[in-house]
Short mmCIF file of C-alpha atoms in Angstrom, two decimals:
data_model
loop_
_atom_site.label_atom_id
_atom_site.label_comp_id
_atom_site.label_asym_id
_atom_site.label_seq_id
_atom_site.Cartn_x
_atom_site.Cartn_y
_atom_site.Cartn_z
CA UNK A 70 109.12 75.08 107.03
CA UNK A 71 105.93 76.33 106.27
CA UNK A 72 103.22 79.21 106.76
CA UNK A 73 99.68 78.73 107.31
CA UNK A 74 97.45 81.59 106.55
CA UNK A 75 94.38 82.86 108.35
CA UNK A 76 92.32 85.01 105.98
CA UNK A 77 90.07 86.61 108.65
CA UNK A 78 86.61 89.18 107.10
CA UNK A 79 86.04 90.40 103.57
CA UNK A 80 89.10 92.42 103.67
CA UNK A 81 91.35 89.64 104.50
CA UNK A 82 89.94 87.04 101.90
CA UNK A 83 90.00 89.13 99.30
CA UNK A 84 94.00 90.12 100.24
CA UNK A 85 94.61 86.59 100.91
CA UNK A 86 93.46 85.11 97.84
CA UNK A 87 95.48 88.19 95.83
CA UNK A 88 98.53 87.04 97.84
CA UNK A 89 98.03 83.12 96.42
CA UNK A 90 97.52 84.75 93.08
CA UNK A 91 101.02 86.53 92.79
CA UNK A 92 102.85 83.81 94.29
CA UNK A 93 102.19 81.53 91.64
CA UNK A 94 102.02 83.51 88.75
CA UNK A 95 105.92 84.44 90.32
CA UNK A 96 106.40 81.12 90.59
CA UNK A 97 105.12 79.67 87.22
CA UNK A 98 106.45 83.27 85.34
CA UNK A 99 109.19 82.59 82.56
CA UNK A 100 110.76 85.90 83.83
CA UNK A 101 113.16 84.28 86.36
CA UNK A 102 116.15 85.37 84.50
CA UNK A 103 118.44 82.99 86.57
CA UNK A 104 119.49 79.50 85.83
CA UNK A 105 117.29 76.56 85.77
CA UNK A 106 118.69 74.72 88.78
CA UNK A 107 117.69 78.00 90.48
CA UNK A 108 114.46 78.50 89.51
CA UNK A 109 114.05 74.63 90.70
CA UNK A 110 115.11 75.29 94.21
CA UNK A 111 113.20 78.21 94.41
CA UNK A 112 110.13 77.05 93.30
CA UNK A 113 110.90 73.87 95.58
CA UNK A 114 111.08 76.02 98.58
CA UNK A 115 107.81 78.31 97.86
CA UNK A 116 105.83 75.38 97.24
CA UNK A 117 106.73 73.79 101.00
CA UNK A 118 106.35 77.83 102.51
CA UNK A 119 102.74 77.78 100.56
CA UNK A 120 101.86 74.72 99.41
CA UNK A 121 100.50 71.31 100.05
CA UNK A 122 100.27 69.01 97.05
CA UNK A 123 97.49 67.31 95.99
CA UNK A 124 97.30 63.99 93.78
CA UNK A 125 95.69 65.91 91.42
CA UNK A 126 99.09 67.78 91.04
CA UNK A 127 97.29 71.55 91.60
CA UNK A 128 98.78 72.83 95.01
CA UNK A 129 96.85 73.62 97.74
CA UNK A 130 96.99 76.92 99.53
CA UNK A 131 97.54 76.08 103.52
CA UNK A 132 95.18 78.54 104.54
CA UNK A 133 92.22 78.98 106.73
CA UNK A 134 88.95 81.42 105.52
CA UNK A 135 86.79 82.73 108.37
CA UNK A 136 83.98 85.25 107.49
CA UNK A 137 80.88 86.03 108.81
CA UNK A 138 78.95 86.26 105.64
CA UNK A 139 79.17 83.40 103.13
CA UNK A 140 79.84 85.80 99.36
CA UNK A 141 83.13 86.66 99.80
CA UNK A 142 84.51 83.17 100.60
CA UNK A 143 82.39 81.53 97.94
CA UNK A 144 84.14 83.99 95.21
CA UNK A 145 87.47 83.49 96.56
CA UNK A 146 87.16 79.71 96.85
CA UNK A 147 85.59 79.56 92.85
CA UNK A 148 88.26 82.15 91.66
CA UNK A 149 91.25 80.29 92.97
CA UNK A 150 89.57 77.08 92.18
CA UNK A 151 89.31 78.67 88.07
CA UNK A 152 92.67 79.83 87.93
CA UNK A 153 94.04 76.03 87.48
CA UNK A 154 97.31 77.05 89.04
CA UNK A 155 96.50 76.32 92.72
CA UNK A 156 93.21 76.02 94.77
CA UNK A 157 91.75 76.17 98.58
CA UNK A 158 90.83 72.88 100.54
CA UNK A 159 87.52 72.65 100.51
CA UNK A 160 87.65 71.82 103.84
CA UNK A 161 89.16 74.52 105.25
CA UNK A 162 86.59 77.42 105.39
CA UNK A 163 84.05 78.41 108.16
CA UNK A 164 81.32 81.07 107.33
CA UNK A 165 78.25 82.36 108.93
CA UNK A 166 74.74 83.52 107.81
CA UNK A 167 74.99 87.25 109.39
CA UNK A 168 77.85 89.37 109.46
CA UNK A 169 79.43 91.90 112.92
CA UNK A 170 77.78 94.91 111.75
CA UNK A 171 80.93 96.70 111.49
CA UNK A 172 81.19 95.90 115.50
CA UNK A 173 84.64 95.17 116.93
CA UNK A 174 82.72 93.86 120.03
CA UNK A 175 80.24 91.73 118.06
CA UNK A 176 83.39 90.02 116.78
CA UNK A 177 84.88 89.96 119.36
CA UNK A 178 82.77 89.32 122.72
CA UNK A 179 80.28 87.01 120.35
CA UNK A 180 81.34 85.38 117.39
CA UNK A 181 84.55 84.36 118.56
CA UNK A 182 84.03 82.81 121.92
CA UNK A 183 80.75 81.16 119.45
CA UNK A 184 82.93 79.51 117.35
CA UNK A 185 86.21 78.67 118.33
CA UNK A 186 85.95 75.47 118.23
CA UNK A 187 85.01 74.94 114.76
CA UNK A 188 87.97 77.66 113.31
CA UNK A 189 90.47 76.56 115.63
CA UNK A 190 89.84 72.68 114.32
CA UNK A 191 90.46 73.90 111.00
CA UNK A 192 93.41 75.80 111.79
CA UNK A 193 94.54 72.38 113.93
CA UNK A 194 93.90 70.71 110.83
CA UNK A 195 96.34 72.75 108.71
CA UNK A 196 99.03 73.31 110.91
CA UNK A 197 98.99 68.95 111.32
CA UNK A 198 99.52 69.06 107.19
CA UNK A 199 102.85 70.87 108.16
CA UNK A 200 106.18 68.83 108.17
CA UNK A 201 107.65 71.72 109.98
CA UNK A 202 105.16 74.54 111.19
CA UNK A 203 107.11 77.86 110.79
CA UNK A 204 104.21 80.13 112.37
CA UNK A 205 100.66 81.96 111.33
CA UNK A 206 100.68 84.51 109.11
CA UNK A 207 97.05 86.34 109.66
CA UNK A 208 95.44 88.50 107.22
CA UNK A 209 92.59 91.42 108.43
CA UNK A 210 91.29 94.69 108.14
CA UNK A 211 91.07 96.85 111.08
CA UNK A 212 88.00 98.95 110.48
CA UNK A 213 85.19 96.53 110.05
CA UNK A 214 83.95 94.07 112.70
CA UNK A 215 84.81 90.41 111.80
CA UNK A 216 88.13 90.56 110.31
CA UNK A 217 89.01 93.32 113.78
CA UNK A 218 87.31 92.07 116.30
CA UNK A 219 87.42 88.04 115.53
CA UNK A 220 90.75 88.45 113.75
CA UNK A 221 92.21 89.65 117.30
CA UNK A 222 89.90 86.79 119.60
CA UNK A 223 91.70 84.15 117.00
CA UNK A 224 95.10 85.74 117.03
CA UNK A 225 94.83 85.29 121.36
CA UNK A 226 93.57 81.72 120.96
CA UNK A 227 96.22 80.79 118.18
CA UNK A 228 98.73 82.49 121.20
CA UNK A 229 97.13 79.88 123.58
CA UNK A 230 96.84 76.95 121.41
CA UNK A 231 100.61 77.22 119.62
CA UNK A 232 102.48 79.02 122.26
CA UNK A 233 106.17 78.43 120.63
CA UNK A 234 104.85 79.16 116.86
CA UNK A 235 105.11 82.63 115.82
CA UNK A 236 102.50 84.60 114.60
CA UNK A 237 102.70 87.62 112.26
CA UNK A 238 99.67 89.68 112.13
CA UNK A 239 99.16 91.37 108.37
CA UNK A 240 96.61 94.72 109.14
CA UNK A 241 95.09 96.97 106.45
CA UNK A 242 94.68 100.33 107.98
CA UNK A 243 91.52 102.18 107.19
CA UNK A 244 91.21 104.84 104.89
CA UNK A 245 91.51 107.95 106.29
CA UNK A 246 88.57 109.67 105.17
CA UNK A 247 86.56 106.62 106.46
CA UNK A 248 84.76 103.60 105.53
CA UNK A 249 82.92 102.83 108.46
CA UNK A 250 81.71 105.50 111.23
CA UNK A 251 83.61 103.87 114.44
CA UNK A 252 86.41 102.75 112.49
CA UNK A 253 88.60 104.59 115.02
CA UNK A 254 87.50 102.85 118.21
CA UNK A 255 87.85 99.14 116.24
CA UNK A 256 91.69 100.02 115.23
CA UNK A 257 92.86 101.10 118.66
CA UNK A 258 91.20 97.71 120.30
CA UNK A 259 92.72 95.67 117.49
CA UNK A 260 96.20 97.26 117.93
CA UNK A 261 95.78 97.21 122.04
CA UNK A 262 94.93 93.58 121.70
CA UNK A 263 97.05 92.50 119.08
CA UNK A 264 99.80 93.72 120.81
CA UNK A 265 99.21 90.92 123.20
CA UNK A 266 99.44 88.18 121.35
CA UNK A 267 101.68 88.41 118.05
CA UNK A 268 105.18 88.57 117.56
CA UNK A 269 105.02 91.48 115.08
CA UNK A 270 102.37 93.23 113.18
CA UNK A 271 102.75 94.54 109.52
CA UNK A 272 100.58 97.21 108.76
CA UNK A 273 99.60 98.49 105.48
CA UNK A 274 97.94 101.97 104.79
CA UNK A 275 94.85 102.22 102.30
CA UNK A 276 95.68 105.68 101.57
CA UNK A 277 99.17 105.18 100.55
CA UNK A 278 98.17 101.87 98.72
CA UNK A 279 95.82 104.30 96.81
CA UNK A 280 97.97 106.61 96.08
CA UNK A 281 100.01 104.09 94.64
CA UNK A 282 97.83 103.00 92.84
CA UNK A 283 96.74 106.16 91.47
CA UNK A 284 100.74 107.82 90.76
CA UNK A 285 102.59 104.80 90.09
CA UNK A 286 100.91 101.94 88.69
CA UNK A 287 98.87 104.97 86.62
CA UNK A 288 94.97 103.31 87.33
CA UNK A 289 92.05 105.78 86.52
CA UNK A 290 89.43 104.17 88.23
CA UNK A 291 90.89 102.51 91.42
CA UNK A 292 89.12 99.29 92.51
CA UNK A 293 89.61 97.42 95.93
CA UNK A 294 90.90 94.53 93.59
CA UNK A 295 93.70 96.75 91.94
CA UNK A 296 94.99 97.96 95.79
CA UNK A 297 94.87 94.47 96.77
CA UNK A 298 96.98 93.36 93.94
CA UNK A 299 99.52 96.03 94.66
CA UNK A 300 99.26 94.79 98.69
CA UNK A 301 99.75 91.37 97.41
CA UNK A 302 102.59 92.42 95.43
CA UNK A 303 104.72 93.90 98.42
CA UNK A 304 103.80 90.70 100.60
CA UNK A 305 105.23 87.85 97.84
CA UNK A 306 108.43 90.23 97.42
CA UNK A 307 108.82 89.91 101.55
CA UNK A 308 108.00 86.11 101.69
CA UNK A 309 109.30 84.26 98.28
CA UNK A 310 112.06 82.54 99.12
CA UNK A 311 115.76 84.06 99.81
CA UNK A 312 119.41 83.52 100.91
CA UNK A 313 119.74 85.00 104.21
CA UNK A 314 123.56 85.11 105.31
CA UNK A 315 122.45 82.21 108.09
CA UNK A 316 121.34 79.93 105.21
CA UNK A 317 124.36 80.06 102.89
CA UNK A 318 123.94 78.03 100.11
CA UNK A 319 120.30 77.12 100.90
CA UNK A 320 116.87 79.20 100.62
CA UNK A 321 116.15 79.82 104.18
CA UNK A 322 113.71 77.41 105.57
CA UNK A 323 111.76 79.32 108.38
CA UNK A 324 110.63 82.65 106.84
CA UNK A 325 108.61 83.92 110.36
CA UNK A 326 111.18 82.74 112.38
CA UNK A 327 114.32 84.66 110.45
CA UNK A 328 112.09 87.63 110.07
CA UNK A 329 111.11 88.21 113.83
CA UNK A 330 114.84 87.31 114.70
CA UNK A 331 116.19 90.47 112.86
CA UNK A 332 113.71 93.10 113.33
CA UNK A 333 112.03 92.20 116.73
CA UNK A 334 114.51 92.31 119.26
CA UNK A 335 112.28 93.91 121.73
CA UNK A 336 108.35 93.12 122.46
CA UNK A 337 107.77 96.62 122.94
CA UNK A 338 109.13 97.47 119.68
CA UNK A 339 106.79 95.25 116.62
CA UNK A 340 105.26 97.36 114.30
CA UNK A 341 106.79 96.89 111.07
CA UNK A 342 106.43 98.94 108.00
CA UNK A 343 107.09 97.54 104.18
CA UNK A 344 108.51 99.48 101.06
CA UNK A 345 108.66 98.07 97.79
CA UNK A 346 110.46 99.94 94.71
CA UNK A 347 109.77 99.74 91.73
CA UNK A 348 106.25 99.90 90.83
CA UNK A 349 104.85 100.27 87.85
CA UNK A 350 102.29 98.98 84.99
CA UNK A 351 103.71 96.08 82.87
CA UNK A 352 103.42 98.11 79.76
CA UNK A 353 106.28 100.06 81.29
CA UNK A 354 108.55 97.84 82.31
CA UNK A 355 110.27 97.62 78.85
CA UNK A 356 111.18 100.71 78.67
CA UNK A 357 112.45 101.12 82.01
CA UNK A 358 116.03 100.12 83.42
CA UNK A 359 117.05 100.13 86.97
CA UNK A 360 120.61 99.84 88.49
CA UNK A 361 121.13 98.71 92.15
CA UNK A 362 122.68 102.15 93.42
CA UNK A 363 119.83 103.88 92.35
CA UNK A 364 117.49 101.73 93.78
CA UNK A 365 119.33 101.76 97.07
CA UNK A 366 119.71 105.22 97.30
CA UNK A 367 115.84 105.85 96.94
CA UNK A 368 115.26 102.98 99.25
CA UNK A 369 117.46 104.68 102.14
CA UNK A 370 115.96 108.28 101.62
CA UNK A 371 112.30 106.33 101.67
CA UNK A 372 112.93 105.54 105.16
CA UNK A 373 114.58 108.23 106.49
CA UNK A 374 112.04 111.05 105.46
CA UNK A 375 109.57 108.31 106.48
CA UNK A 376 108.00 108.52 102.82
CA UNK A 377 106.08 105.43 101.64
CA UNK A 378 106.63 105.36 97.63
CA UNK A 379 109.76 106.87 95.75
CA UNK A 380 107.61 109.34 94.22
CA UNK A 381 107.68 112.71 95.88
CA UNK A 382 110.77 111.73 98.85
CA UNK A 383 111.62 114.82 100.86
CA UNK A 384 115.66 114.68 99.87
CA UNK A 385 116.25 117.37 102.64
CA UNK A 386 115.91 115.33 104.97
CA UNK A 387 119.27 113.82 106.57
CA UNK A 388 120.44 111.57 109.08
CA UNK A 389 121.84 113.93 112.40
CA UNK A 390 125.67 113.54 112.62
CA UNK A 391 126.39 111.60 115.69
CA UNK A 392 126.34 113.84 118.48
CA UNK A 393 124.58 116.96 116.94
CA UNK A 394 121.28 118.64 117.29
CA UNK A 395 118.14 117.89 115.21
CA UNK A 396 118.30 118.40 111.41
CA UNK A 397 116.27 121.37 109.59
CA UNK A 398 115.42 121.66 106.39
CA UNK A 399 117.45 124.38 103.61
CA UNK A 400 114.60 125.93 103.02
CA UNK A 401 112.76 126.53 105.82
CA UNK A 402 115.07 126.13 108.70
CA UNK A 403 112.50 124.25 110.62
CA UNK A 404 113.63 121.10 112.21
CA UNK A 405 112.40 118.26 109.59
CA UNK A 406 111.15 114.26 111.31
CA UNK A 407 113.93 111.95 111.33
CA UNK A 408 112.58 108.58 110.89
CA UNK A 409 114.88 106.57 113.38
CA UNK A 410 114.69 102.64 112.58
CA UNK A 411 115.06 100.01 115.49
CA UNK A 412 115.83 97.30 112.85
CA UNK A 413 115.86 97.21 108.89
CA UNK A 414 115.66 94.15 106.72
CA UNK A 415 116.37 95.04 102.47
CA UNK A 416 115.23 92.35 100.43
CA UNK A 417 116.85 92.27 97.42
CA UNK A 418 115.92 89.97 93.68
CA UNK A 419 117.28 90.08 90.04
CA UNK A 420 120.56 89.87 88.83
CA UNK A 421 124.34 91.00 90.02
CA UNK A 422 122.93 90.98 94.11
CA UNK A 423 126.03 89.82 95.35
CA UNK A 424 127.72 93.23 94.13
CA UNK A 425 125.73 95.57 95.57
CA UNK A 426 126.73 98.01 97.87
CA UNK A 427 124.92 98.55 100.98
CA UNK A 428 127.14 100.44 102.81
CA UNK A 429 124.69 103.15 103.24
CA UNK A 430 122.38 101.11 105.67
CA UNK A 431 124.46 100.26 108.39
CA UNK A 432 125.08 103.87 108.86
CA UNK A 433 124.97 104.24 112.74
CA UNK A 434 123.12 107.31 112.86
CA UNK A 435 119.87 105.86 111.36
CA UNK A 436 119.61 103.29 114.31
CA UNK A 437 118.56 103.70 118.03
CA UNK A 438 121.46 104.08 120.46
CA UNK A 439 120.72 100.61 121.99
CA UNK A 440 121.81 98.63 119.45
CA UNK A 441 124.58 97.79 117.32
CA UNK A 442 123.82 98.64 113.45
CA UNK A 443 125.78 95.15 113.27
CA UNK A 444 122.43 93.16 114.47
CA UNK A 445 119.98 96.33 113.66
CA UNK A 446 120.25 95.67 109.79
CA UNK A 447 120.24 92.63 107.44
CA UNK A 448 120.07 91.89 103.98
CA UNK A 449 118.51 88.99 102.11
CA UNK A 450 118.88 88.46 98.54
CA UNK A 451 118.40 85.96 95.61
CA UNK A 452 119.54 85.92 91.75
CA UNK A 453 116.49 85.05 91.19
CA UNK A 454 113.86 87.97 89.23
CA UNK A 455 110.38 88.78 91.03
CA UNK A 456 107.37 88.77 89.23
CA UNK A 457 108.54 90.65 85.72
CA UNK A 458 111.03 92.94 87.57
CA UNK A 459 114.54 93.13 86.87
CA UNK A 460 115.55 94.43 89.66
CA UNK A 461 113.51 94.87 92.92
CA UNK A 462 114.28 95.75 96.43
CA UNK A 463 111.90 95.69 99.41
CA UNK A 464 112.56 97.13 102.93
CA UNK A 465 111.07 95.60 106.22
CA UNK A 466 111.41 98.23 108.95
CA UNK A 467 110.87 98.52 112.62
CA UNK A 468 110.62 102.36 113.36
CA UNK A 469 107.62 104.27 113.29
CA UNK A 470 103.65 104.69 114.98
CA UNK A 471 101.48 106.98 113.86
CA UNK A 472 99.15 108.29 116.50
CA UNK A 473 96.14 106.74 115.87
CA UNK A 474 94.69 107.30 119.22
CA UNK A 475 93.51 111.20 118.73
CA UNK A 476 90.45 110.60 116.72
CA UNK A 477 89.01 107.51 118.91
CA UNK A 478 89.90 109.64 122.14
CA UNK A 479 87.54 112.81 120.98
CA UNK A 480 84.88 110.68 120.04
CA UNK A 481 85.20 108.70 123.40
CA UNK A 482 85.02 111.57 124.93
CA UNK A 483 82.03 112.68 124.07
CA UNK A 484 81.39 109.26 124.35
CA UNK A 485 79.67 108.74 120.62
CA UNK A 486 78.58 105.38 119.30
CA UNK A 487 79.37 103.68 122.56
CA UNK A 488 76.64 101.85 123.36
CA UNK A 489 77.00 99.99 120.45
CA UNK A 490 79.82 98.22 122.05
CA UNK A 491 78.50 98.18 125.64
CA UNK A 492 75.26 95.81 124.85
CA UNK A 493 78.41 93.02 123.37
CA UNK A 494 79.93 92.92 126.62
CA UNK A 495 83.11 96.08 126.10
CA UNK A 496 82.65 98.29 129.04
CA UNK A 497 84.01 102.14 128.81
CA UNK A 498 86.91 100.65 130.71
CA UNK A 499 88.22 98.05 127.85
CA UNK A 500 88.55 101.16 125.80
CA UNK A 501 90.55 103.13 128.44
CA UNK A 502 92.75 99.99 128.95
CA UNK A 503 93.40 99.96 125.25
CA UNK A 504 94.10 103.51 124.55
CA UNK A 505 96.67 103.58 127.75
CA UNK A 506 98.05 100.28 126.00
CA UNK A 507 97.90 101.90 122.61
CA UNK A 508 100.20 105.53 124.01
CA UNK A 509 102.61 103.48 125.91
CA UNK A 510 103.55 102.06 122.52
CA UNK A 511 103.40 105.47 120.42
CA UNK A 512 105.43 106.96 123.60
CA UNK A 513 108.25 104.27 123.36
CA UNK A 514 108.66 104.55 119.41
CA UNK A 515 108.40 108.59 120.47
CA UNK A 516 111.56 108.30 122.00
CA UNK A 517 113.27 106.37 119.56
#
């Protein structure tokens, strides 16, 4: 079955087009360090997930670009078209002369309702290319106006239009410090509105990505391009193809479908976070040797102590024994967070997977009382190596919101910057809708 992407604003074109990028140089690597009759079934099954082929013989990304400024879909269409590994239809693009203005309501409330019926053609279009149409898989920032505000009036019409597909929203949380001035008002109506209309939404975090970035991967001057690579990075090792225990023999064939199956089993419940160890530069890799327990136990402490790189893991923290009171920490004897998980997926590529261990997971104590840790965690895997690692795991979980409300509430309150989004048609009553939305959410994953 296959994926079609929506790349939606600068953000998400840029993160799409890094996401093409690592998939083939994956799939076209010499580093598979399996046997050739497995690399050939792999490389069957991306190419259906990804790709459409072309006479010419270069696949074709099935993806949609939306933007509301031409530059940034003009690079992305010439860089993939240089690379001479894949391309975009040339078709398959829709940009504007003038951009949102950093607006969640000019997105939103204007150029959406403006031109829906050109994007949703195109995205017609590519889903009709499909033999088997496994979902949407949409790619957008939240802070800025076009990829926020007409990434969420998309996702609701992609709801309307293919109400049995699923759709996975991809979301690149602002940086903290701040990019744009109101970036806190166009998160919470993304996430209130999002919430509507996908089956799950996988955030990623600029600050961690940086920090990544910046610890791991050892990069002096950080660029937008290098966190996107390291984005696109953790995205290929989720969606390459695996063996799920469902699909025995055979790479599984609906990758949105077997992921929302094990970690959504609840629409209250779909934000999902993603870990990805190891990371490091290429030069490195030589000299570096991994072994599955290792990896696993890192993995398991990452999402306990809710830490989002193995670099710098609070080991103090521990799951509570069934039955007793909060854990504290040694040191300080003050009651440490406890990152309870509604569902877990580990991903796991490179050699020996089939003797690994993973005991440690089903653990009932890291799981919410409602479920059984039989259905709450699953494990896909494949011999075959991921981009020039060894060794890699990846974990998909379901189990943690960060407030984000508290900084759009106090400026609401004092009700800054919003008659910016009044004159597009979002009365003060949208945003009170979407911030009681927003802390029913943060409330239920509160009680967890």
């Amino acid at each position: 079955m296959s994926l079609v992407t929506v790349q939606l604003g600068q953000c998400g074109n840029q993160i799409g087009h890094e996401v093409f990028n690592a998939i083939c140089s994956d799939v076209h690597g010499t580093h598979g360090l399996c046997s050739k009759k497995e690399n050939e079934s792999y490389r069957d099954a991306c190419k259906e997930r990804f790709f459409c082929e072309e006479e010419s013989g270069v696949p074709v990304a099935r993806a949609v670009l939306v933007d509301m400024e031409p530059k940034v879909i003009s690079q992305t269409l010439s860089m993939a078209a240089r690379s001479g590994y894949w391309k975009y239809n040339d078709q398959s693009h829709f940009c504007q002369k003038q951009g949102s203005g950093n607006n969640w309501a000019n997105g939103y409330s204007v150029h959406g309702p403006r031109h829906k019926e050109v994007i949703m053609n195109l995205v017609q279009k590519e889903a009709e290319k499909c033999d088997r149409l496994s979902g949407f898989f949409t790619i957008m920032s939240m802070a800025g106006g076009t990829g926020s505000g007409l990434g969420a009036f998309v996702t609701q019409c992609l709801r309307d239009a293919f109400p049995t597909s699923f759709i996975l929203n991809h979301v690149i949380w602002p940086y903290g410090t701040g990019e744009v001035i109101v970036q806190n008002y166009n998160s919470v109506l993304t996430l209130s509105h999002l919430y509507q209309s996908s089956d799950a939404l996988l955030v990623h975090e600029n600050d961690v990505i940086h920090k990544i970035c910046a610890q791991l991967m050892n990069i002096k001057q950080i660029s937008f391009r290098d966190v996107n690579q390291v984005i696109a990075h953790q995205l290929g090792s989720v969606f390459q193809p695996t063996y799920t225990a469902e699909s025995g023999l055979h790479y599984s064939r609906n990758p949105l479908g077997d992921l929302m199956e094990t970690l959504v089993p609840h629409p209250e419940f779909k934000m999902l976070a993603l870990r990805n160890i190891p990371q490091m530069p290429e030069n490195s890799l030589a000299y570096s040797a991994f072994s599955w327990p290792g990896l696993i136990k890192h993995l398991r402490q990452m999402l306990i102590a809710n830490a989002k790189m193995e670099e710098g893991i609070d080991w103090q923290v521990r799951p509570p024994r069934l039955g007793s009171s909060i854990p504290s920490s040694h040191l300080t004897n003050k009651p440490v967070h406890f990152n309870t998980s509604i569902a877990n997926l580990v991903i796991l590529r490179g050699k020996d997977t089939h003797s690994i261990d993973l005991g440690s997971f089903r653990d009932p104590s890291l799981y919410t009382s409602w479920l059984n840790p039989q259905d709450a965690f699953h494990a896909w895997k494949t011999p075959r190596a991921f981009n020039k690692y060894e060794k890699s795991a990846s974990l998909v979980s379901n189990s943690h919101l960060d407030n984000v409300v508290g900084k759009a509430w106090n400026m609401f309150a004092s009700k800054a910057y919003i008659h910016q989004y009044t004159k597009f048609g979002i009365e003060e009553e949208d945003f009170l809708d979407s911030f009681t939305a927003l802390e029913q959410v943060i409330s239920s994953y509160a009680t967890l």
